[in-house]
Amino acid sequence: MDAEWMQCSVEEVLDVIGAKWSFIILRDLIEGPKRFGELLQSLKGASPKTLSVRLKELERHGIVTRTVYPEIPPRVEYALTEKGLDLKPIFREMKKWGCKWLK
């Protein structure tokens, strides 16, 4: 029963954060709020449309917030919510695993 629960949970998590580019977006936002252009620059090969779709999906799941500042020109920043910041230990462990086994 426990293994079945774990498999289901991992699959559900991957449905939310496993889409192409989503994990890289989250990795960048763990460092702090970013503007759209900063994120796009980091995602070499991703189109602006793809980035926009991924950000909206992450926002819909409550992982990312979008803040529009009332300036001219408008400034928009994306940041992790508390729910998104809760992923930080997962990224840390993945990085440790990569350093251990992929170098």
PDB file of N, CA and C in Angstrom:
ATOM      1  N   MET A   1       0.819  -1.200   0.000  1.00  0.00           N
ATOM      2  CA  MET A   1       0.000   0.000   0.000  1.00  0.00           C
ATOM      3  C   MET A   1       0.862   1.262   0.000  1.00  0.00           C
ATOM      4  N   ASP A   2       1.933   1.307   0.797  1.00  0.00           N
ATOM      5  CA  ASP A   2       2.788   2.483   0.848  1.00  0.00           C
ATOM      6  C   ASP A   2       3.446   2.754  -0.502  1.00  0.00           C
ATOM      7  N   ALA A   3       3.927   1.704  -1.180  1.00  0.00           N
ATOM      8  CA  ALA A   3       4.566   1.883  -2.482  1.00  0.00           C
ATOM      9  C   ALA A   3       3.564   2.439  -3.492  1.00  0.00           C
ATOM     10  N   GLU A   4       2.333   1.985  -3.443  1.00  0.00           N
ATOM     11  CA  GLU A   4       1.292   2.471  -4.350  1.00  0.00           C
ATOM     12  C   GLU A   4       1.031   3.954  -4.084  1.00  0.00           C
ATOM     13  N   TRP A   5       0.981   4.348  -2.823  1.00  0.00           N
ATOM     14  CA  TRP A   5       0.752   5.750  -2.450  1.00  0.00           C
ATOM     15  C   TRP A   5       1.902   6.613  -2.956  1.00  0.00           C
ATOM     16  N   MET A   6       3.143   6.134  -2.786  1.00  0.00           N
ATOM     17  CA  MET A   6       4.316   6.885  -3.233  1.00  0.00           C
ATOM     18  C   MET A   6       4.296   7.073  -4.744  1.00  0.00           C
ATOM     19  N   GLN A   7       3.976   6.034  -5.485  1.00  0.00           N
ATOM     20  CA  GLN A   7       3.967   6.113  -6.940  1.00  0.00           C
ATOM     21  C   GLN A   7       2.936   7.142  -7.400  1.00  0.00           C
ATOM     22  N   CYS A   8       1.766   7.073  -6.823  1.00  0.00           N
ATOM     23  CA  CYS A   8       0.702   8.011  -7.181  1.00  0.00           C
ATOM     24  C   CYS A   8       1.143   9.436  -6.882  1.00  0.00           C
ATOM     25  N   SER A   9       1.732   9.674  -5.740  1.00  0.00           N
ATOM     26  CA  SER A   9       2.154  11.013  -5.354  1.00  0.00           C
ATOM     27  C   SER A   9       3.228  11.554  -6.285  1.00  0.00           C
ATOM     28  N   VAL A  10       4.198  10.741  -6.635  1.00  0.00           N
ATOM     29  CA  VAL A  10       5.262  11.186  -7.530  1.00  0.00           C
ATOM     30  C   VAL A  10       4.679  11.515  -8.899  1.00  0.00           C
ATOM     31  N   GLU A  11       3.776  10.695  -9.377  1.00  0.00           N
ATOM     32  CA  GLU A  11       3.151  10.955 -10.675  1.00  0.00           C
ATOM     33  C   GLU A  11       2.372  12.269 -10.643  1.00  0.00           C
ATOM     34  N   GLU A  12       1.665  12.513  -9.554  1.00  0.00           N
ATOM     35  CA  GLU A  12       0.901  13.758  -9.438  1.00  0.00           C
ATOM     36  C   GLU A  12       1.823  14.977  -9.410  1.00  0.00           C
ATOM     37  N   VAL A  13       2.944  14.851  -8.697  1.00  0.00           N
ATOM     38  CA  VAL A  13       3.910  15.951  -8.638  1.00  0.00           C
ATOM     39  C   VAL A  13       4.480  16.210 -10.026  1.00  0.00           C
ATOM     40  N   LEU A  14       4.829  15.149 -10.726  1.00  0.00           N
ATOM     41  CA  LEU A  14       5.391  15.309 -12.062  1.00  0.00           C
ATOM     42  C   LEU A  14       4.383  15.919 -13.026  1.00  0.00           C
ATOM     43  N   ASP A  15       3.112  15.637 -12.831  1.00  0.00           N
ATOM     44  CA  ASP A  15       2.090  16.267 -13.668  1.00  0.00           C
ATOM     45  C   ASP A  15       2.096  17.783 -13.495  1.00  0.00           C
ATOM     46  N   VAL A  16       2.440  18.233 -12.306  1.00  0.00           N
ATOM     47  CA  VAL A  16       2.423  19.667 -12.013  1.00  0.00           C
ATOM     48  C   VAL A  16       3.749  20.335 -12.384  1.00  0.00           C
ATOM     49  N   ILE A  17       4.877  19.744 -11.992  1.00  0.00           N
ATOM     50  CA  ILE A  17       6.166  20.420 -12.200  1.00  0.00           C
ATOM     51  C   ILE A  17       7.043  19.752 -13.249  1.00  0.00           C
ATOM     52  N   GLY A  18       6.580  18.666 -13.837  1.00  0.00           N
ATOM     53  CA  GLY A  18       7.420  17.919 -14.761  1.00  0.00           C
ATOM     54  C   GLY A  18       7.299  18.316 -16.218  1.00  0.00           C
ATOM     55  N   ALA A  19       6.437  19.265 -16.544  1.00  0.00           N
ATOM     56  CA  ALA A  19       6.309  19.702 -17.932  1.00  0.00           C
ATOM     57  C   ALA A  19       7.614  20.338 -18.387  1.00  0.00           C
ATOM     58  N   LYS A  20       7.889  20.224 -19.686  1.00  0.00           N
ATOM     59  CA  LYS A  20       9.130  20.782 -20.208  1.00  0.00           C
ATOM     60  C   LYS A  20       9.256  22.253 -19.801  1.00  0.00           C
ATOM     61  N   TRP A  21      10.407  22.618 -19.301  1.00  0.00           N
ATOM     62  CA  TRP A  21      10.799  23.950 -18.853  1.00  0.00           C
ATOM     63  C   TRP A  21      10.316  24.298 -17.452  1.00  0.00           C
ATOM     64  N   SER A  22       9.287  23.650 -16.932  1.00  0.00           N
ATOM     65  CA  SER A  22       8.752  24.026 -15.618  1.00  0.00           C
ATOM     66  C   SER A  22       9.793  23.889 -14.524  1.00  0.00           C
ATOM     67  N   PHE A  23      10.545  22.814 -14.545  1.00  0.00           N
ATOM     68  CA  PHE A  23      11.530  22.583 -13.495  1.00  0.00           C
ATOM     69  C   PHE A  23      12.627  23.648 -13.540  1.00  0.00           C
ATOM     70  N   ILE A  24      13.022  24.048 -14.750  1.00  0.00           N
ATOM     71  CA  ILE A  24      14.062  25.079 -14.883  1.00  0.00           C
ATOM     72  C   ILE A  24      13.526  26.431 -14.410  1.00  0.00           C
ATOM     73  N   ILE A  25      12.280  26.714 -14.710  1.00  0.00           N
ATOM     74  CA  ILE A  25      11.644  27.953 -14.220  1.00  0.00           C
ATOM     75  C   ILE A  25      11.671  27.972 -12.696  1.00  0.00           C
ATOM     76  N   LEU A  26      11.281  26.859 -12.088  1.00  0.00           N
ATOM     77  CA  LEU A  26      11.271  26.778 -10.623  1.00  0.00           C
ATOM     78  C   LEU A  26      12.680  26.924 -10.055  1.00  0.00           C
ATOM     79  N   ARG A  27      13.639  26.285 -10.707  1.00  0.00           N
ATOM     80  CA  ARG A  27      15.033  26.397 -10.252  1.00  0.00           C
ATOM     81  C   ARG A  27      15.466  27.860 -10.226  1.00  0.00           C
ATOM     82  N   ASP A  28      15.114  28.599 -11.268  1.00  0.00           N
ATOM     83  CA  ASP A  28      15.498  30.011 -11.330  1.00  0.00           C
ATOM     84  C   ASP A  28      14.772  30.845 -10.275  1.00  0.00           C
ATOM     85  N   LEU A  29      13.515  30.552 -10.045  1.00  0.00           N
ATOM     86  CA  LEU A  29      12.727  31.331  -9.075  1.00  0.00           C
ATOM     87  C   LEU A  29      13.102  31.024  -7.632  1.00  0.00           C
ATOM     88  N   ILE A  30      13.736  29.886  -7.398  1.00  0.00           N
ATOM     89  CA  ILE A  30      14.208  29.577  -6.040  1.00  0.00           C
ATOM     90  C   ILE A  30      15.236  30.624  -5.609  1.00  0.00           C
ATOM     91  N   GLU A  31      15.961  31.180  -6.575  1.00  0.00           N
ATOM     92  CA  GLU A  31      16.966  32.200  -6.276  1.00  0.00           C
ATOM     93  C   GLU A  31      16.336  33.545  -5.923  1.00  0.00           C
ATOM     94  N   GLY A  32      15.063  33.737  -6.280  1.00  0.00           N
ATOM     95  CA  GLY A  32      14.376  34.989  -5.997  1.00  0.00           C
ATOM     96  C   GLY A  32      13.499  35.390  -7.168  1.00  0.00           C
ATOM     97  N   PRO A  33      12.710  36.457  -6.992  1.00  0.00           N
ATOM     98  CA  PRO A  33      11.802  36.910  -8.060  1.00  0.00           C
ATOM     99  C   PRO A  33      12.559  37.236  -9.343  1.00  0.00           C
ATOM    100  N   LYS A  34      11.911  36.954 -10.457  1.00  0.00           N
ATOM    101  CA  LYS A  34      12.502  37.214 -11.771  1.00  0.00           C
ATOM    102  C   LYS A  34      11.456  37.824 -12.685  1.00  0.00           C
ATOM    103  N   ARG A  35      11.937  38.616 -13.618  1.00  0.00           N
ATOM    104  CA  ARG A  35      11.071  39.169 -14.656  1.00  0.00           C
ATOM    105  C   ARG A  35      11.008  38.171 -15.807  1.00  0.00           C
ATOM    106  N   PHE A  36      10.000  38.341 -16.653  1.00  0.00           N
ATOM    107  CA  PHE A  36       9.773  37.431 -17.776  1.00  0.00           C
ATOM    108  C   PHE A  36      11.028  37.293 -18.637  1.00  0.00           C
ATOM    109  N   GLY A  37      11.645  38.410 -18.978  1.00  0.00           N
ATOM    110  CA  GLY A  37      12.831  38.397 -19.834  1.00  0.00           C
ATOM    111  C   GLY A  37      13.995  37.638 -19.216  1.00  0.00           C
ATOM    112  N   GLU A  38      14.152  37.764 -17.902  1.00  0.00           N
ATOM    113  CA  GLU A  38      15.232  37.040 -17.213  1.00  0.00           C
ATOM    114  C   GLU A  38      15.004  35.534 -17.308  1.00  0.00           C
ATOM    115  N   LEU A  39      13.759  35.139 -17.109  1.00  0.00           N
ATOM    116  CA  LEU A  39      13.436  33.706 -17.203  1.00  0.00           C
ATOM    117  C   LEU A  39      13.631  33.204 -18.632  1.00  0.00           C
ATOM    118  N   LEU A  40      13.182  33.971 -19.592  1.00  0.00           N
ATOM    119  CA  LEU A  40      13.304  33.570 -20.991  1.00  0.00           C
ATOM    120  C   LEU A  40      14.766  33.402 -21.378  1.00  0.00           C
ATOM    121  N   GLN A  41      15.611  34.278 -20.903  1.00  0.00           N
ATOM    122  CA  GLN A  41      17.048  34.208 -21.186  1.00  0.00           C
ATOM    123  C   GLN A  41      17.651  32.907 -20.640  1.00  0.00           C
ATOM    124  N   SER A  42      17.182  32.491 -19.498  1.00  0.00           N
ATOM    125  CA  SER A  42      17.690  31.276 -18.866  1.00  0.00           C
ATOM    126  C   SER A  42      17.233  30.011 -19.597  1.00  0.00           C
ATOM    127  N   LEU A  43      16.071  30.097 -20.244  1.00  0.00           N
ATOM    128  CA  LEU A  43      15.495  28.934 -20.934  1.00  0.00           C
ATOM    129  C   LEU A  43      15.907  28.939 -22.399  1.00  0.00           C
ATOM    130  N   LYS A  44      17.144  28.675 -22.650  1.00  0.00           N
ATOM    131  CA  LYS A  44      17.640  28.691 -24.023  1.00  0.00           C
ATOM    132  C   LYS A  44      16.865  27.673 -24.861  1.00  0.00           C
ATOM    133  N   GLY A  45      16.194  28.174 -25.885  1.00  0.00           N
ATOM    134  CA  GLY A  45      15.429  27.289 -26.760  1.00  0.00           C
ATOM    135  C   GLY A  45      13.935  27.335 -26.537  1.00  0.00           C
ATOM    136  N   ALA A  46      13.497  27.930 -25.455  1.00  0.00           N
ATOM    137  CA  ALA A  46      12.054  28.032 -25.184  1.00  0.00           C
ATOM    138  C   ALA A  46      11.515  29.306 -25.829  1.00  0.00           C
ATOM    139  N   SER A  47      10.319  29.226 -26.344  1.00  0.00           N
ATOM    140  CA  SER A  47       9.692  30.403 -26.941  1.00  0.00           C
ATOM    141  C   SER A  47       8.993  31.221 -25.847  1.00  0.00           C
ATOM    142  N   PRO A  48       8.763  32.501 -26.099  1.00  0.00           N
ATOM    143  CA  PRO A  48       8.012  33.310 -25.134  1.00  0.00           C
ATOM    144  C   PRO A  48       6.628  32.716 -24.850  1.00  0.00           C
ATOM    145  N   LYS A  49       5.983  32.165 -25.868  1.00  0.00           N
ATOM    146  CA  LYS A  49       4.663  31.560 -25.680  1.00  0.00           C
ATOM    147  C   LYS A  49       4.738  30.375 -24.718  1.00  0.00           C
ATOM    148  N   THR A  50       5.744  29.533 -24.900  1.00  0.00           N
ATOM    149  CA  THR A  50       5.915  28.373 -24.012  1.00  0.00           C
ATOM    150  C   THR A  50       6.146  28.823 -22.576  1.00  0.00           C
ATOM    151  N   LEU A  51       7.013  29.816 -22.394  1.00  0.00           N
ATOM    152  CA  LEU A  51       7.273  30.320 -21.048  1.00  0.00           C
ATOM    153  C   LEU A  51       5.993  30.868 -20.432  1.00  0.00           C
ATOM    154  N   SER A  52       5.240  31.608 -21.197  1.00  0.00           N
ATOM    155  CA  SER A  52       3.986  32.169 -20.709  1.00  0.00           C
ATOM    156  C   SER A  52       3.012  31.078 -20.280  1.00  0.00           C
ATOM    157  N   VAL A  53       2.897  30.033 -21.090  1.00  0.00           N
ATOM    158  CA  VAL A  53       1.995  28.911 -20.761  1.00  0.00           C
ATOM    159  C   VAL A  53       2.451  28.224 -19.483  1.00  0.00           C
ATOM    160  N   ARG A  54       3.748  27.963 -19.359  1.00  0.00           N
ATOM    161  CA  ARG A  54       4.262  27.277 -18.167  1.00  0.00           C
ATOM    162  C   ARG A  54       4.054  28.127 -16.915  1.00  0.00           C
ATOM    163  N   LEU A  55       4.309  29.423 -17.011  1.00  0.00           N
ATOM    164  CA  LEU A  55       4.110  30.305 -15.854  1.00  0.00           C
ATOM    165  C   LEU A  55       2.652  30.324 -15.434  1.00  0.00           C
ATOM    166  N   LYS A  56       1.739  30.359 -16.389  1.00  0.00           N
ATOM    167  CA  LYS A  56       0.304  30.341 -16.070  1.00  0.00           C
ATOM    168  C   LYS A  56      -0.093  29.031 -15.405  1.00  0.00           C
ATOM    169  N   GLU A  57       0.467  27.916 -15.876  1.00  0.00           N
ATOM    170  CA  GLU A  57       0.175  26.616 -15.248  1.00  0.00           C
ATOM    171  C   GLU A  57       0.670  26.594 -13.806  1.00  0.00           C
ATOM    172  N   LEU A  58       1.888  27.058 -13.583  1.00  0.00           N
ATOM    173  CA  LEU A  58       2.452  27.070 -12.234  1.00  0.00           C
ATOM    174  C   LEU A  58       1.681  28.026 -11.326  1.00  0.00           C
ATOM    175  N   GLU A  59       1.223  29.120 -11.902  1.00  0.00           N
ATOM    176  CA  GLU A  59       0.403  30.071 -11.139  1.00  0.00           C
ATOM    177  C   GLU A  59      -0.947  29.434 -10.778  1.00  0.00           C
ATOM    178  N   ARG A  60      -1.537  28.732 -11.720  1.00  0.00           N
ATOM    179  CA  ARG A  60      -2.830  28.070 -11.479  1.00  0.00           C
ATOM    180  C   ARG A  60      -2.726  27.020 -10.360  1.00  0.00           C
ATOM    181  N   HIS A  61      -1.574  26.387 -10.251  1.00  0.00           N
ATOM    182  CA  HIS A  61      -1.361  25.384  -9.207  1.00  0.00           C
ATOM    183  C   HIS A  61      -0.927  26.002  -7.881  1.00  0.00           C
ATOM    184  N   GLY A  62      -0.799  27.332  -7.845  1.00  0.00           N
ATOM    185  CA  GLY A  62      -0.440  28.005  -6.597  1.00  0.00           C
ATOM    186  C   GLY A  62       1.023  27.910  -6.247  1.00  0.00           C
ATOM    187  N   ILE A  63       1.879  27.664  -7.249  1.00  0.00           N
ATOM    188  CA  ILE A  63       3.311  27.512  -7.009  1.00  0.00           C
ATOM    189  C   ILE A  63       4.055  28.809  -7.300  1.00  0.00           C
ATOM    190  N   VAL A  64       3.524  29.594  -8.222  1.00  0.00           N
ATOM    191  CA  VAL A  64       4.145  30.852  -8.648  1.00  0.00           C
ATOM    192  C   VAL A  64       3.126  31.984  -8.528  1.00  0.00           C
ATOM    193  N   THR A  65       3.609  33.148  -8.142  1.00  0.00           N
ATOM    194  CA  THR A  65       2.759  34.342  -8.151  1.00  0.00           C
ATOM    195  C   THR A  65       3.273  35.302  -9.219  1.00  0.00           C
ATOM    196  N   ARG A  66       2.368  36.075  -9.734  1.00  0.00           N
ATOM    197  CA  ARG A  66       2.687  37.084 -10.747  1.00  0.00           C
ATOM    198  C   ARG A  66       2.297  38.436 -10.159  1.00  0.00           C
ATOM    199  N   THR A  67       3.269  39.339 -10.058  1.00  0.00           N
ATOM    200  CA  THR A  67       3.010  40.662  -9.503  1.00  0.00           C
ATOM    201  C   THR A  67       3.240  41.712 -10.588  1.00  0.00           C
ATOM    202  N   VAL A  68       2.210  42.509 -10.829  1.00  0.00           N
ATOM    203  CA  VAL A  68       2.304  43.603 -11.797  1.00  0.00           C
ATOM    204  C   VAL A  68       2.450  44.900 -11.012  1.00  0.00           C
ATOM    205  N   TYR A  69       3.524  45.628 -11.290  1.00  0.00           N
ATOM    206  CA  TYR A  69       3.773  46.893 -10.614  1.00  0.00           C
ATOM    207  C   TYR A  69       3.204  48.032 -11.463  1.00  0.00           C
ATOM    208  N   PRO A  70       2.512  48.981 -10.825  1.00  0.00           N
ATOM    209  CA  PRO A  70       1.878  50.082 -11.565  1.00  0.00           C
ATOM    210  C   PRO A  70       2.900  51.141 -11.998  1.00  0.00           C
ATOM    211  N   GLU A  71       3.732  50.761 -12.939  1.00  0.00           N
ATOM    212  CA  GLU A  71       4.765  51.648 -13.453  1.00  0.00           C
ATOM    213  C   GLU A  71       4.594  51.772 -14.963  1.00  0.00           C
ATOM    214  N   ILE A  72       5.266  52.739 -15.529  1.00  0.00           N
ATOM    215  CA  ILE A  72       5.273  52.862 -16.985  1.00  0.00           C
ATOM    216  C   ILE A  72       6.731  52.824 -17.422  1.00  0.00           C
ATOM    217  N   PRO A  73       7.133  51.846 -18.211  1.00  0.00           N
ATOM    218  CA  PRO A  73       6.323  50.716 -18.669  1.00  0.00           C
ATOM    219  C   PRO A  73       6.041  49.757 -17.517  1.00  0.00           C
ATOM    220  N   PRO A  74       4.976  48.960 -17.651  1.00  0.00           N
ATOM    221  CA  PRO A  74       4.615  48.016 -16.582  1.00  0.00           C
ATOM    222  C   PRO A  74       5.750  47.026 -16.301  1.00  0.00           C
ATOM    223  N   ARG A  75       5.914  46.730 -15.036  1.00  0.00           N
ATOM    224  CA  ARG A  75       6.927  45.747 -14.623  1.00  0.00           C
ATOM    225  C   ARG A  75       6.184  44.577 -14.002  1.00  0.00           C
ATOM    226  N   VAL A  76       6.524  43.371 -14.464  1.00  0.00           N
ATOM    227  CA  VAL A  76       5.892  42.153 -13.955  1.00  0.00           C
ATOM    228  C   VAL A  76       6.987  41.251 -13.412  1.00  0.00           C
ATOM    229  N   GLU A  77       6.791  40.763 -12.208  1.00  0.00           N
ATOM    230  CA  GLU A  77       7.744  39.827 -11.605  1.00  0.00           C
ATOM    231  C   GLU A  77       7.029  38.543 -11.223  1.00  0.00           C
ATOM    232  N   TYR A  78       7.772  37.468 -11.332  1.00  0.00           N
ATOM    233  CA  TYR A  78       7.279  36.150 -10.935  1.00  0.00           C
ATOM    234  C   TYR A  78       8.096  35.685  -9.746  1.00  0.00           C
ATOM    235  N   ALA A  79       7.423  35.067  -8.788  1.00  0.00           N
ATOM    236  CA  ALA A  79       8.095  34.582  -7.582  1.00  0.00           C
ATOM    237  C   ALA A  79       7.408  33.299  -7.126  1.00  0.00           C
ATOM    238  N   LEU A  80       8.113  32.550  -6.303  1.00  0.00           N
ATOM    239  CA  LEU A  80       7.530  31.339  -5.741  1.00  0.00           C
ATOM    240  C   LEU A  80       6.640  31.697  -4.556  1.00  0.00           C
ATOM    241  N   THR A  81       5.555  30.980  -4.429  1.00  0.00           N
ATOM    242  CA  THR A  81       4.695  31.090  -3.261  1.00  0.00           C
ATOM    243  C   THR A  81       5.304  30.237  -2.151  1.00  0.00           C
ATOM    244  N   GLU A  82       4.666  30.210  -1.014  1.00  0.00           N
ATOM    245  CA  GLU A  82       5.114  29.325   0.074  1.00  0.00           C
ATOM    246  C   GLU A  82       5.116  27.878  -0.413  1.00  0.00           C
ATOM    247  N   LYS A  83       4.097  27.520  -1.154  1.00  0.00           N
ATOM    248  CA  LYS A  83       3.996  26.172  -1.722  1.00  0.00           C
ATOM    249  C   LYS A  83       5.176  25.892  -2.659  1.00  0.00           C
ATOM    250  N   GLY A  84       5.533  26.880  -3.474  1.00  0.00           N
ATOM    251  CA  GLY A  84       6.668  26.718  -4.383  1.00  0.00           C
ATOM    252  C   GLY A  84       7.989  26.635  -3.645  1.00  0.00           C
ATOM    253  N   LEU A  85       8.144  27.469  -2.621  1.00  0.00           N
ATOM    254  CA  LEU A  85       9.388  27.445  -1.839  1.00  0.00           C
ATOM    255  C   LEU A  85       9.571  26.120  -1.113  1.00  0.00           C
ATOM    256  N   ASP A  86       8.486  25.423  -0.881  1.00  0.00           N
ATOM    257  CA  ASP A  86       8.554  24.117  -0.225  1.00  0.00           C
ATOM    258  C   ASP A  86       9.283  23.092  -1.094  1.00  0.00           C
ATOM    259  N   LEU A  87       9.489  23.392  -2.367  1.00  0.00           N
ATOM    260  CA  LEU A  87      10.219  22.499  -3.273  1.00  0.00           C
ATOM    261  C   LEU A  87      11.737  22.645  -3.136  1.00  0.00           C
ATOM    262  N   LYS A  88      12.183  23.663  -2.430  1.00  0.00           N
ATOM    263  CA  LYS A  88      13.617  23.958  -2.323  1.00  0.00           C
ATOM    264  C   LYS A  88      14.451  22.747  -1.873  1.00  0.00           C
ATOM    265  N   PRO A  89      14.040  22.005  -0.847  1.00  0.00           N
ATOM    266  CA  PRO A  89      14.845  20.851  -0.434  1.00  0.00           C
ATOM    267  C   PRO A  89      14.947  19.786  -1.532  1.00  0.00           C
ATOM    268  N   ILE A  90      13.931  19.664  -2.356  1.00  0.00           N
ATOM    269  CA  ILE A  90      13.964  18.687  -3.448  1.00  0.00           C
ATOM    270  C   ILE A  90      15.040  19.085  -4.449  1.00  0.00           C
ATOM    271  N   PHE A  91      15.102  20.367  -4.789  1.00  0.00           N
ATOM    272  CA  PHE A  91      16.131  20.842  -5.713  1.00  0.00           C
ATOM    273  C   PHE A  91      17.523  20.650  -5.120  1.00  0.00           C
ATOM    274  N   ARG A  92      17.657  20.937  -3.843  1.00  0.00           N
ATOM    275  CA  ARG A  92      18.953  20.777  -3.173  1.00  0.00           C
ATOM    276  C   ARG A  92      19.411  19.321  -3.242  1.00  0.00           C
ATOM    277  N   GLU A  93      18.498  18.395  -2.955  1.00  0.00           N
ATOM    278  CA  GLU A  93      18.848  16.972  -2.986  1.00  0.00           C
ATOM    279  C   GLU A  93      19.159  16.491  -4.405  1.00  0.00           C
ATOM    280  N   MET A  94      18.436  16.999  -5.378  1.00  0.00           N
ATOM    281  CA  MET A  94      18.716  16.625  -6.762  1.00  0.00           C
ATOM    282  C   MET A  94      20.098  17.129  -7.179  1.00  0.00           C
ATOM    283  N   LYS A  95      20.444  18.323  -6.733  1.00  0.00           N
ATOM    284  CA  LYS A  95      21.759  18.872  -7.053  1.00  0.00           C
ATOM    285  C   LYS A  95      22.864  18.031  -6.405  1.00  0.00           C
ATOM    286  N   LYS A  96      22.660  17.651  -5.152  1.00  0.00           N
ATOM    287  CA  LYS A  96      23.631  16.811  -4.455  1.00  0.00           C
ATOM    288  C   LYS A  96      23.782  15.469  -5.177  1.00  0.00           C
ATOM    289  N   TRP A  97      22.677  14.888  -5.599  1.00  0.00           N
ATOM    290  CA  TRP A  97      22.715  13.612  -6.304  1.00  0.00           C
ATOM    291  C   TRP A  97      23.486  13.762  -7.622  1.00  0.00           C
ATOM    292  N   GLY A  98      23.194  14.839  -8.345  1.00  0.00           N
ATOM    293  CA  GLY A  98      23.884  15.084  -9.610  1.00  0.00           C
ATOM    294  C   GLY A  98      25.376  15.261  -9.422  1.00  0.00           C
ATOM    295  N   CYS A  99      25.774  15.985  -8.389  1.00  0.00           N
ATOM    296  CA  CYS A  99      27.216  16.173  -8.115  1.00  0.00           C
ATOM    297  C   CYS A  99      27.886  14.850  -7.767  1.00  0.00           C
ATOM    298  N   LYS A 100      27.163  14.010  -7.073  1.00  0.00           N
ATOM    299  CA  LYS A 100      27.731  12.726  -6.666  1.00  0.00           C
ATOM    300  C   LYS A 100      27.824  11.742  -7.834  1.00  0.00           C
ATOM    301  N   TRP A 101      26.805  11.660  -8.652  1.00  0.00           N
ATOM    302  CA  TRP A 101      26.715  10.582  -9.634  1.00  0.00           C
ATOM    303  C   TRP A 101      26.925  11.003 -11.085  1.00  0.00           C
ATOM    304  N   LEU A 102      26.856  12.266 -11.390  1.00  0.00           N
ATOM    305  CA  LEU A 102      26.936  12.662 -12.794  1.00  0.00           C
ATOM    306  C   LEU A 102      28.233  13.407 -13.136  1.00  0.00           C
ATOM    307  N   LYS A 103      29.104  13.576 -12.165  1.00  0.00           N
ATOM    308  CA  LYS A 103      30.373  14.257 -12.445  1.00  0.00           C
ATOM    309  C   LYS A 103      31.520  13.299 -12.434  1.00  0.00           C
TER     310      LYS A 103
END
